[in-house]
PDB file of C-alpha atoms in Angstrom:
ATOM      1  CA  GLU A 850     -64.520 -21.925  35.615  1.00 81.00           C
ATOM      2  CA  LEU A 851     -64.851 -22.430  31.818  1.00 86.00           C
ATOM      3  CA  LYS A 852     -65.982 -25.947  30.696  1.00 92.00           C
ATOM      4  CA  VAL A 853     -65.857 -27.332  27.728  1.00 95.00           C
ATOM      5  CA  GLU A 854     -67.209 -30.670  27.151  1.00 97.00           C
ATOM      6  CA  GLN A 855     -67.355 -32.218  23.804  1.00 97.00           C
ATOM      7  CA  ASN A 856     -69.743 -35.919  22.357  1.00 97.00           C
ATOM      8  CA  PRO A 857     -68.664 -38.242  21.547  1.00 97.00           C
ATOM      9  CA  LEU A 858     -65.733 -38.905  22.359  1.00 97.00           C
ATOM     10  CA  PHE A 859     -65.089 -41.985  20.633  1.00 96.00           C
ATOM     11  CA  LEU A 860     -67.171 -42.230  16.980  1.00 94.00           C
ATOM     12  CA  SER A 861     -66.334 -45.130  14.492  1.00 95.00           C
ATOM     13  CA  MET A 862     -68.301 -44.854  11.614  1.00 92.00           C
ATOM     14  CA  GLN A 863     -68.709 -46.480   7.947  1.00 94.00           C
ATOM     15  CA  GLU A 864     -67.849 -44.145   5.234  1.00 96.00           C
ATOM     16  CA  GLY A 865     -70.793 -42.501   3.260  1.00 96.00           C
ATOM     17  CA  LYS A 866     -72.854 -41.618   6.626  1.00 96.00           C
ATOM     18  CA  ASN A 867     -73.357 -38.809   8.389  1.00 96.00           C
ATOM     19  CA  TYR A 868     -72.484 -37.676  11.850  1.00 95.00           C
ATOM     20  CA  THR A 869     -72.074 -34.713  14.661  1.00 97.00           C
ATOM     21  CA  ILE A 870     -70.242 -34.116  17.013  1.00 98.00           C
ATOM     22  CA  TYR A 871     -71.229 -31.939  20.137  1.00 98.00           C
ATOM     23  CA  CYS A 872     -69.614 -28.836  21.744  1.00 97.00           C
ATOM     24  CA  ASN A 873     -71.239 -28.007  24.818  1.00 97.00           C
ATOM     25  CA  TYR A 874     -70.164 -24.766  27.000  1.00 95.00           C
ATOM     26  CA  SER A 875     -70.404 -23.280  30.764  1.00 93.00           C
ATOM     27  CA  THR A 876     -69.958 -19.494  30.030  1.00 87.00           C
ATOM     28  CA  THR A 877     -70.726 -17.155  27.851  1.00 83.00           C
ATOM     29  CA  SER A 878     -68.476 -16.475  24.842  1.00 81.00           C
ATOM     30  CA  ASP A 879     -69.285 -15.903  21.225  1.00 72.00           C
ATOM     31  CA  ARG A 880     -65.915 -17.213  20.006  1.00 87.00           C
ATOM     32  CA  LEU A 881     -65.766 -20.758  19.343  1.00 92.00           C
ATOM     33  CA  TYR A 882     -62.643 -22.735  16.607  1.00 95.00           C
ATOM     34  CA  TRP A 883     -62.344 -26.022  15.865  1.00 97.00           C
ATOM     35  CA  TYR A 884     -59.344 -27.686  15.384  1.00 98.00           C
ATOM     36  CA  ARG A 885     -58.303 -31.425  14.061  1.00 98.00           C
ATOM     37  CA  GLN A 886     -55.161 -33.686  15.143  1.00 97.00           C
ATOM     38  CA  ASP A 887     -54.083 -36.235  13.606  1.00 96.00           C
ATOM     39  CA  PRO A 888     -51.963 -39.005  15.947  1.00 93.00           C
ATOM     40  CA  GLY A 889     -48.412 -37.669  16.997  1.00 92.00           C
ATOM     41  CA  LYS A 890     -49.110 -34.215  14.675  1.00 95.00           C
ATOM     42  CA  SER A 891     -49.579 -30.748  15.839  1.00 96.00           C
ATOM     43  CA  LEU A 892     -53.419 -29.349  15.647  1.00 97.00           C
ATOM     44  CA  GLU A 893     -54.664 -27.725  12.608  1.00 97.00           C
ATOM     45  CA  SER A 894     -57.243 -24.639  12.709  1.00 96.00           C
ATOM     46  CA  LEU A 895     -60.772 -25.665  11.123  1.00 97.00           C
ATOM     47  CA  PHE A 896     -63.104 -23.119  11.974  1.00 96.00           C
ATOM     48  CA  VAL A 897     -62.756 -20.068  13.744  1.00 93.00           C
ATOM     49  CA  LEU A 898     -66.664 -19.012  14.716  1.00 93.00           C
ATOM     50  CA  LEU A 899     -67.448 -15.583  15.817  1.00 87.00           C
ATOM     51  CA  SER A 900     -71.232 -14.602  16.220  1.00 83.00           C
ATOM     52  CA  ASN A 901     -74.539 -17.031  17.494  1.00 83.00           C
ATOM     53  CA  GLY A 902     -75.947 -18.118  13.858  1.00 85.00           C
ATOM     54  CA  ALA A 903     -72.088 -18.882  12.164  1.00 88.00           C
ATOM     55  CA  VAL A 904     -71.781 -21.590   9.817  1.00 93.00           C
ATOM     56  CA  LYS A 905     -68.961 -22.280   8.256  1.00 95.00           C
ATOM     57  CA  GLN A 906     -68.399 -25.233   5.792  1.00 97.00           C
ATOM     58  CA  GLU A 907     -65.404 -26.685   4.372  1.00 95.00           C
ATOM     59  CA  GLY A 908     -65.588 -30.155   1.807  1.00 96.00           C
ATOM     60  CA  ARG A 909     -67.246 -32.525   3.999  1.00 96.00           C
ATOM     61  CA  LEU A 910     -67.379 -30.666   6.936  1.00 97.00           C
ATOM     62  CA  MET A 911     -69.811 -28.004   8.861  1.00 98.00           C
ATOM     63  CA  ALA A 912     -69.389 -26.039  11.798  1.00 98.00           C
ATOM     64  CA  SER A 913     -72.180 -24.059  13.629  1.00 96.00           C
ATOM     65  CA  LEU A 914     -72.347 -21.907  16.859  1.00 94.00           C
ATOM     66  CA  ASP A 915     -75.309 -20.966  18.598  1.00 93.00           C
ATOM     67  CA  THR A 916     -74.314 -18.454  21.891  1.00 90.00           C
ATOM     68  CA  LYS A 917     -77.857 -18.542  23.423  1.00 91.00           C
ATOM     69  CA  ALA A 918     -77.667 -22.902  23.588  1.00 93.00           C
ATOM     70  CA  ARG A 919     -73.323 -22.252  24.547  1.00 93.00           C
ATOM     71  CA  LEU A 920     -73.169 -25.359  22.089  1.00 95.00           C
ATOM     72  CA  SER A 921     -71.189 -26.048  18.774  1.00 96.00           C
ATOM     73  CA  THR A 922     -71.755 -28.426  16.272  1.00 98.00           C
ATOM     74  CA  LEU A 923     -69.382 -30.138  13.213  1.00 98.00           C
ATOM     75  CA  HIS A 924     -71.601 -32.026  11.067  1.00 98.00           C
ATOM     76  CA  ILE A 925     -70.004 -34.912   8.685  1.00 96.00           C
ATOM     77  CA  THR A 926     -71.164 -35.728   5.527  1.00 96.00           C
ATOM     78  CA  ALA A 927     -70.488 -38.648   3.829  1.00 95.00           C
ATOM     79  CA  ALA A 928     -67.106 -39.501   6.054  1.00 94.00           C
ATOM     80  CA  VAL A 929     -64.272 -40.604   3.885  1.00 95.00           C
ATOM     81  CA  HIS A 930     -61.348 -42.581   5.905  1.00 95.00           C
ATOM     82  CA  ASP A 931     -59.058 -39.158   5.568  1.00 95.00           C
ATOM     83  CA  LEU A 932     -60.917 -37.693   7.961  1.00 96.00           C
ATOM     84  CA  SER A 933     -59.963 -39.654  10.778  1.00 97.00           C
ATOM     85  CA  ALA A 934     -58.482 -37.894  13.343  1.00 97.00           C
ATOM     86  CA  THR A 935     -59.374 -36.417  16.884  1.00 97.00           C
ATOM     87  CA  TYR A 936     -61.174 -32.676  16.165  1.00 98.00           C
ATOM     88  CA  PHE A 937     -61.050 -30.368  19.022  1.00 98.00           C
ATOM     89  CA  CYS A 938     -63.628 -27.850  19.911  1.00 97.00           C
ATOM     90  CA  ALA A 939     -62.406 -24.312  21.800  1.00 95.00           C
ATOM     91  CA  VAL A 940     -63.411 -21.223  23.512  1.00 93.00           C
ATOM     92  CA  ASP A 941     -62.303 -18.068  24.162  1.00 86.00           C
ATOM     93  CA  VAL A 942     -63.582 -15.569  26.452  1.00 77.00           C
ATOM     94  CA  ALA A 943     -60.262 -13.225  25.348  1.00 67.00           C
ATOM     95  CA  SER A 944     -60.282 -12.169  22.584  1.00 63.00           C
ATOM     96  CA  GLY A 945     -58.261 -14.942  21.375  1.00 57.00           C
ATOM     97  CA  SER A 946     -56.015 -15.689  23.918  1.00 71.00           C
ATOM     98  CA  ARG A 947     -57.217 -17.511  26.267  1.00 79.00           C
ATOM     99  CA  LEU A 948     -58.575 -20.880  24.827  1.00 89.00           C
ATOM    100  CA  THR A 949     -60.134 -23.705  26.990  1.00 92.00           C
ATOM    101  CA  PHE A 950     -60.434 -26.963  24.932  1.00 95.00           C
ATOM    102  CA  GLY A 951     -62.454 -29.968  24.742  1.00 96.00           C
ATOM    103  CA  GLU A 952     -62.018 -32.986  25.372  1.00 96.00           C
ATOM    104  CA  GLY A 953     -61.298 -33.901  21.872  1.00 97.00           C
ATOM    105  CA  THR A 954     -63.670 -36.647  19.300  1.00 97.00           C
ATOM    106  CA  GLN A 955     -61.543 -39.294  17.941  1.00 97.00           C
ATOM    107  CA  LEU A 956     -62.800 -40.015  14.410  1.00 96.00           C
ATOM    108  CA  THR A 957     -62.627 -43.517  12.866  1.00 97.00           C
ATOM    109  CA  VAL A 958     -63.659 -43.952   9.419  1.00 96.00           C
ATOM    110  CA  ASN A 959     -63.737 -47.356   8.194  1.00 93.00           C
ATOM    111  CA  PRO A 960     -64.458 -48.326   4.632  1.00 87.00           C
TER     112      PRO A 960
ATOM    113  CA  ASP B1035     -44.622 -19.115   4.899  1.00 65.00           C
ATOM    114  CA  ALA B1036     -42.998 -20.660   7.669  1.00 83.00           C
ATOM    115  CA  GLY B1037     -45.361 -21.934  10.415  1.00 94.00           C
ATOM    116  CA  VAL B1038     -44.404 -22.060  14.636  1.00 97.00           C
ATOM    117  CA  ILE B1039     -40.646 -23.860  15.058  1.00 97.00           C
ATOM    118  CA  GLN B1040     -40.888 -25.900  18.307  1.00 98.00           C
ATOM    119  CA  SER B1041     -37.115 -27.848  19.315  1.00 97.00           C
ATOM    120  CA  PRO B1042     -36.416 -30.378  19.772  1.00 97.00           C
ATOM    121  CA  ARG B1043     -39.158 -32.933  18.853  1.00 97.00           C
ATOM    122  CA  HIS B1044     -38.430 -35.700  20.821  1.00 97.00           C
ATOM    123  CA  GLU B1045     -36.505 -35.314  24.209  1.00 97.00           C
ATOM    124  CA  VAL B1046     -35.932 -38.313  26.643  1.00 97.00           C
ATOM    125  CA  THR B1047     -33.745 -37.192  29.589  1.00 96.00           C
ATOM    126  CA  GLU B1048     -33.823 -38.608  33.210  1.00 96.00           C
ATOM    127  CA  MET B1049     -35.356 -37.039  36.006  1.00 96.00           C
ATOM    128  CA  GLY B1050     -33.378 -34.040  37.877  1.00 96.00           C
ATOM    129  CA  GLN B1051     -32.416 -32.728  34.762  1.00 97.00           C
ATOM    130  CA  GLU B1052     -32.926 -29.742  33.451  1.00 97.00           C
ATOM    131  CA  VAL B1053     -35.159 -29.112  30.281  1.00 98.00           C
ATOM    132  CA  THR B1054     -35.467 -26.386  27.874  1.00 98.00           C
ATOM    133  CA  LEU B1055     -38.021 -26.541  25.138  1.00 98.00           C
ATOM    134  CA  ARG B1056     -37.816 -24.033  22.346  1.00 98.00           C
ATOM    135  CA  CYS B1057     -40.214 -22.020  19.782  1.00 98.00           C
ATOM    136  CA  LYS B1058     -39.711 -19.409  17.323  1.00 98.00           C
ATOM    137  CA  PRO B1059     -43.198 -18.047  16.619  1.00 97.00           C
ATOM    138  CA  ILE B1060     -44.652 -17.040  13.084  1.00 96.00           C
ATOM    139  CA  SER B1061     -43.061 -14.057  11.985  1.00 94.00           C
ATOM    140  CA  GLY B1062     -45.644 -10.700  12.639  1.00 92.00           C
ATOM    141  CA  HIS B1063     -47.579 -12.543  15.024  1.00 93.00           C
ATOM    142  CA  ASN B1064     -47.148 -10.975  18.740  1.00 91.00           C
ATOM    143  CA  SER B1065     -48.710 -13.778  20.845  1.00 93.00           C
ATOM    144  CA  LEU B1066     -47.420 -16.676  21.716  1.00 96.00           C
ATOM    145  CA  PHE B1067     -48.610 -19.854  23.464  1.00 96.00           C
ATOM    146  CA  TRP B1068     -47.565 -23.228  25.553  1.00 97.00           C
ATOM    147  CA  TYR B1069     -49.879 -25.510  26.154  1.00 97.00           C
ATOM    148  CA  ARG B1070     -48.939 -29.222  27.690  1.00 97.00           C
ATOM    149  CA  GLN B1071     -50.838 -32.253  26.151  1.00 97.00           C
ATOM    150  CA  THR B1072     -51.589 -35.591  28.182  1.00 96.00           C
ATOM    151  CA  MET B1073     -53.653 -38.087  27.679  1.00 92.00           C
ATOM    152  CA  MET B1074     -54.889 -37.182  31.209  1.00 92.00           C
ATOM    153  CA  ARG B1075     -55.600 -33.910  31.518  1.00 91.00           C
ATOM    154  CA  GLY B1076     -55.788 -33.094  27.675  1.00 93.00           C
ATOM    155  CA  LEU B1077     -54.489 -29.789  26.102  1.00 94.00           C
ATOM    156  CA  GLU B1078     -53.798 -27.153  29.478  1.00 93.00           C
ATOM    157  CA  LEU B1079     -52.792 -23.929  28.349  1.00 93.00           C
ATOM    158  CA  LEU B1080     -49.701 -23.199  30.625  1.00 96.00           C
ATOM    159  CA  ILE B1081     -48.504 -20.091  29.709  1.00 96.00           C
ATOM    160  CA  TYR B1082     -48.894 -16.887  27.132  1.00 94.00           C
ATOM    161  CA  PHE B1083     -47.430 -13.940  26.225  1.00 95.00           C
ATOM    162  CA  ASN B1084     -47.949 -10.537  23.960  1.00 93.00           C
ATOM    163  CA  ASN B1085     -45.404  -8.373  23.217  1.00 93.00           C
ATOM    164  CA  ASN B1086     -43.051 -10.474  24.868  1.00 95.00           C
ATOM    165  CA  VAL B1087     -44.470 -10.005  27.979  1.00 95.00           C
ATOM    166  CA  PRO B1088     -46.469 -12.793  30.091  1.00 95.00           C
ATOM    167  CA  ILE B1089     -50.073 -11.961  30.569  1.00 92.00           C
ATOM    168  CA  ASP B1090     -51.733 -15.140  32.464  1.00 90.00           C
ATOM    169  CA  ASP B1091     -48.971 -17.624  34.273  1.00 92.00           C
ATOM    170  CA  SER B1092     -51.570 -19.255  36.046  1.00 90.00           C
ATOM    171  CA  GLY B1093     -51.557 -22.721  34.220  1.00 91.00           C
ATOM    172  CA  MET B1094     -48.174 -22.691  35.391  1.00 94.00           C
ATOM    173  CA  PRO B1095     -47.984 -25.637  37.401  1.00 88.00           C
ATOM    174  CA  GLU B1096     -45.682 -25.494  40.127  1.00 86.00           C
ATOM    175  CA  ASP B1097     -42.249 -23.125  40.350  1.00 91.00           C
ATOM    176  CA  ARG B1098     -40.447 -25.704  38.834  1.00 95.00           C
ATOM    177  CA  PHE B1099     -41.328 -24.512  35.534  1.00 97.00           C
ATOM    178  CA  SER B1100     -40.580 -21.087  33.806  1.00 97.00           C
ATOM    179  CA  ALA B1101     -41.018 -19.360  30.623  1.00 98.00           C
ATOM    180  CA  LYS B1102     -39.249 -16.509  28.904  1.00 97.00           C
ATOM    181  CA  MET B1103     -39.747 -14.185  25.829  1.00 97.00           C
ATOM    182  CA  PRO B1104     -36.330 -12.606  25.346  1.00 97.00           C
ATOM    183  CA  ASN B1105     -37.663 -11.353  21.771  1.00 95.00           C
ATOM    184  CA  ALA B1106     -40.385 -10.946  19.286  1.00 94.00           C
ATOM    185  CA  SER B1107     -38.661 -14.113  17.721  1.00 95.00           C
ATOM    186  CA  PHE B1108     -38.060 -16.808  20.620  1.00 96.00           C
ATOM    187  CA  SER B1109     -39.580 -17.812  23.249  1.00 98.00           C
ATOM    188  CA  THR B1110     -38.331 -20.915  25.906  1.00 98.00           C
ATOM    189  CA  LEU B1111     -40.392 -22.931  28.442  1.00 98.00           C
ATOM    190  CA  LYS B1112     -37.702 -24.938  31.347  1.00 98.00           C
ATOM    191  CA  ILE B1113     -38.195 -27.484  33.720  1.00 97.00           C
ATOM    192  CA  GLN B1114     -35.637 -27.920  37.117  1.00 97.00           C
ATOM    193  CA  PRO B1115     -35.796 -30.578  37.626  1.00 96.00           C
ATOM    194  CA  SER B1116     -37.586 -32.322  35.530  1.00 96.00           C
ATOM    195  CA  GLU B1117     -39.919 -35.338  36.827  1.00 96.00           C
ATOM    196  CA  PRO B1118     -41.459 -38.379  35.436  1.00 97.00           C
ATOM    197  CA  ARG B1119     -45.030 -36.457  35.477  1.00 96.00           C
ATOM    198  CA  ASP B1120     -43.646 -33.983  33.520  1.00 97.00           C
ATOM    199  CA  SER B1121     -44.403 -36.519  30.389  1.00 97.00           C
ATOM    200  CA  ALA B1122     -46.161 -34.747  27.856  1.00 98.00           C
ATOM    201  CA  VAL B1123     -45.907 -32.817  24.675  1.00 98.00           C
ATOM    202  CA  TYR B1124     -45.557 -29.748  24.816  1.00 98.00           C
ATOM    203  CA  PHE B1125     -46.658 -27.140  21.799  1.00 98.00           C
ATOM    204  CA  CYS B1126     -46.231 -23.552  21.371  1.00 98.00           C
ATOM    205  CA  ALA B1127     -48.839 -21.720  19.407  1.00 97.00           C
ATOM    206  CA  SER B1128     -49.053 -17.995  18.202  1.00 95.00           C
ATOM    207  CA  ARG B1129     -51.004 -15.826  16.725  1.00 92.00           C
ATOM    208  CA  PRO B1130     -51.577 -11.870  15.612  1.00 89.00           C
ATOM    209  CA  LEU B1131     -52.836  -9.993  18.468  1.00 81.00           C
ATOM    210  CA  GLY B1132     -55.624  -7.556  18.556  1.00 72.00           C
ATOM    211  CA  GLY B1133     -58.218  -8.289  16.213  1.00 65.00           C
ATOM    212  CA  LYS B1134     -61.982  -9.688  17.577  1.00 64.00           C
ATOM    213  CA  GLY B1135     -61.061 -13.015  17.335  1.00 65.00           C
ATOM    214  CA  ASN B1136     -60.931 -13.962  13.733  1.00 77.00           C
ATOM    215  CA  GLN B1137     -57.212 -15.060  13.848  1.00 85.00           C
ATOM    216  CA  PRO B1138     -57.236 -18.820  14.694  1.00 91.00           C
ATOM    217  CA  GLN B1139     -54.154 -19.830  17.278  1.00 93.00           C
ATOM    218  CA  HIS B1140     -51.244 -21.744  14.666  1.00 95.00           C
ATOM    219  CA  PHE B1141     -49.108 -24.432  16.479  1.00 97.00           C
ATOM    220  CA  GLY B1142     -45.799 -26.037  15.956  1.00 97.00           C
ATOM    221  CA  ASP B1143     -45.078 -30.170  15.355  1.00 96.00           C
ATOM    222  CA  GLY B1144     -44.627 -29.962  19.635  1.00 97.00           C
ATOM    223  CA  THR B1145     -42.046 -31.424  21.698  1.00 98.00           C
ATOM    224  CA  ARG B1146     -42.609 -34.865  23.008  1.00 97.00           C
ATOM    225  CA  LEU B1147     -41.224 -35.464  26.459  1.00 98.00           C
ATOM    226  CA  SER B1148     -40.012 -38.128  28.164  1.00 98.00           C
ATOM    227  CA  ILE B1149     -38.441 -38.356  31.750  1.00 97.00           C
ATOM    228  CA  LEU B1150     -37.310 -41.397  32.960  1.00 96.00           C
TER     229      LEU B1150
END
């Protein structure tokens, strides 16, 4: 059974600081997705990572994938309050269909 | 471009009642997914359809749950009879079938279900 673990589950940081969220998974896969969820809202797709060594950046967020280590990271640079949300990674073993989600990392950025 | 549309947004009902959740996928998306989100269990895939055909329903918790997709633009998730432990947020998502997984699943706004 595929397991997806995120670390940390809760993260409180100050504006302007950098931090990294980690996503480990237990089986071979070369497709990983990052989503953002605001409280009471839907999930918004952030990144699609499709191969070993893939790196994608959007604003203050950068995601990477190491399929050999079964690890993805979501790096936050110079955090701002608007980044406060819950971030999920999801691993795919069936071409985008069978997603297994991590527990989510609840990020709070304090002024 | 309209996203995934779910209805109702909120549903409060008494245990034992039938509940029907509805979903309209994004036009042209031929894979549709139903998820349940709770604090205890996180996000769980319940069932998904490709081209209106159920492919994997192993996540459906029990026989009280059923899902249908009568056409490419409509799906329902039904709970009968409902129980308090079914209280959760139910999300529908869709994506184009095929490709190499480079299209993410697009999620609706969810239905917040409370069973009293």
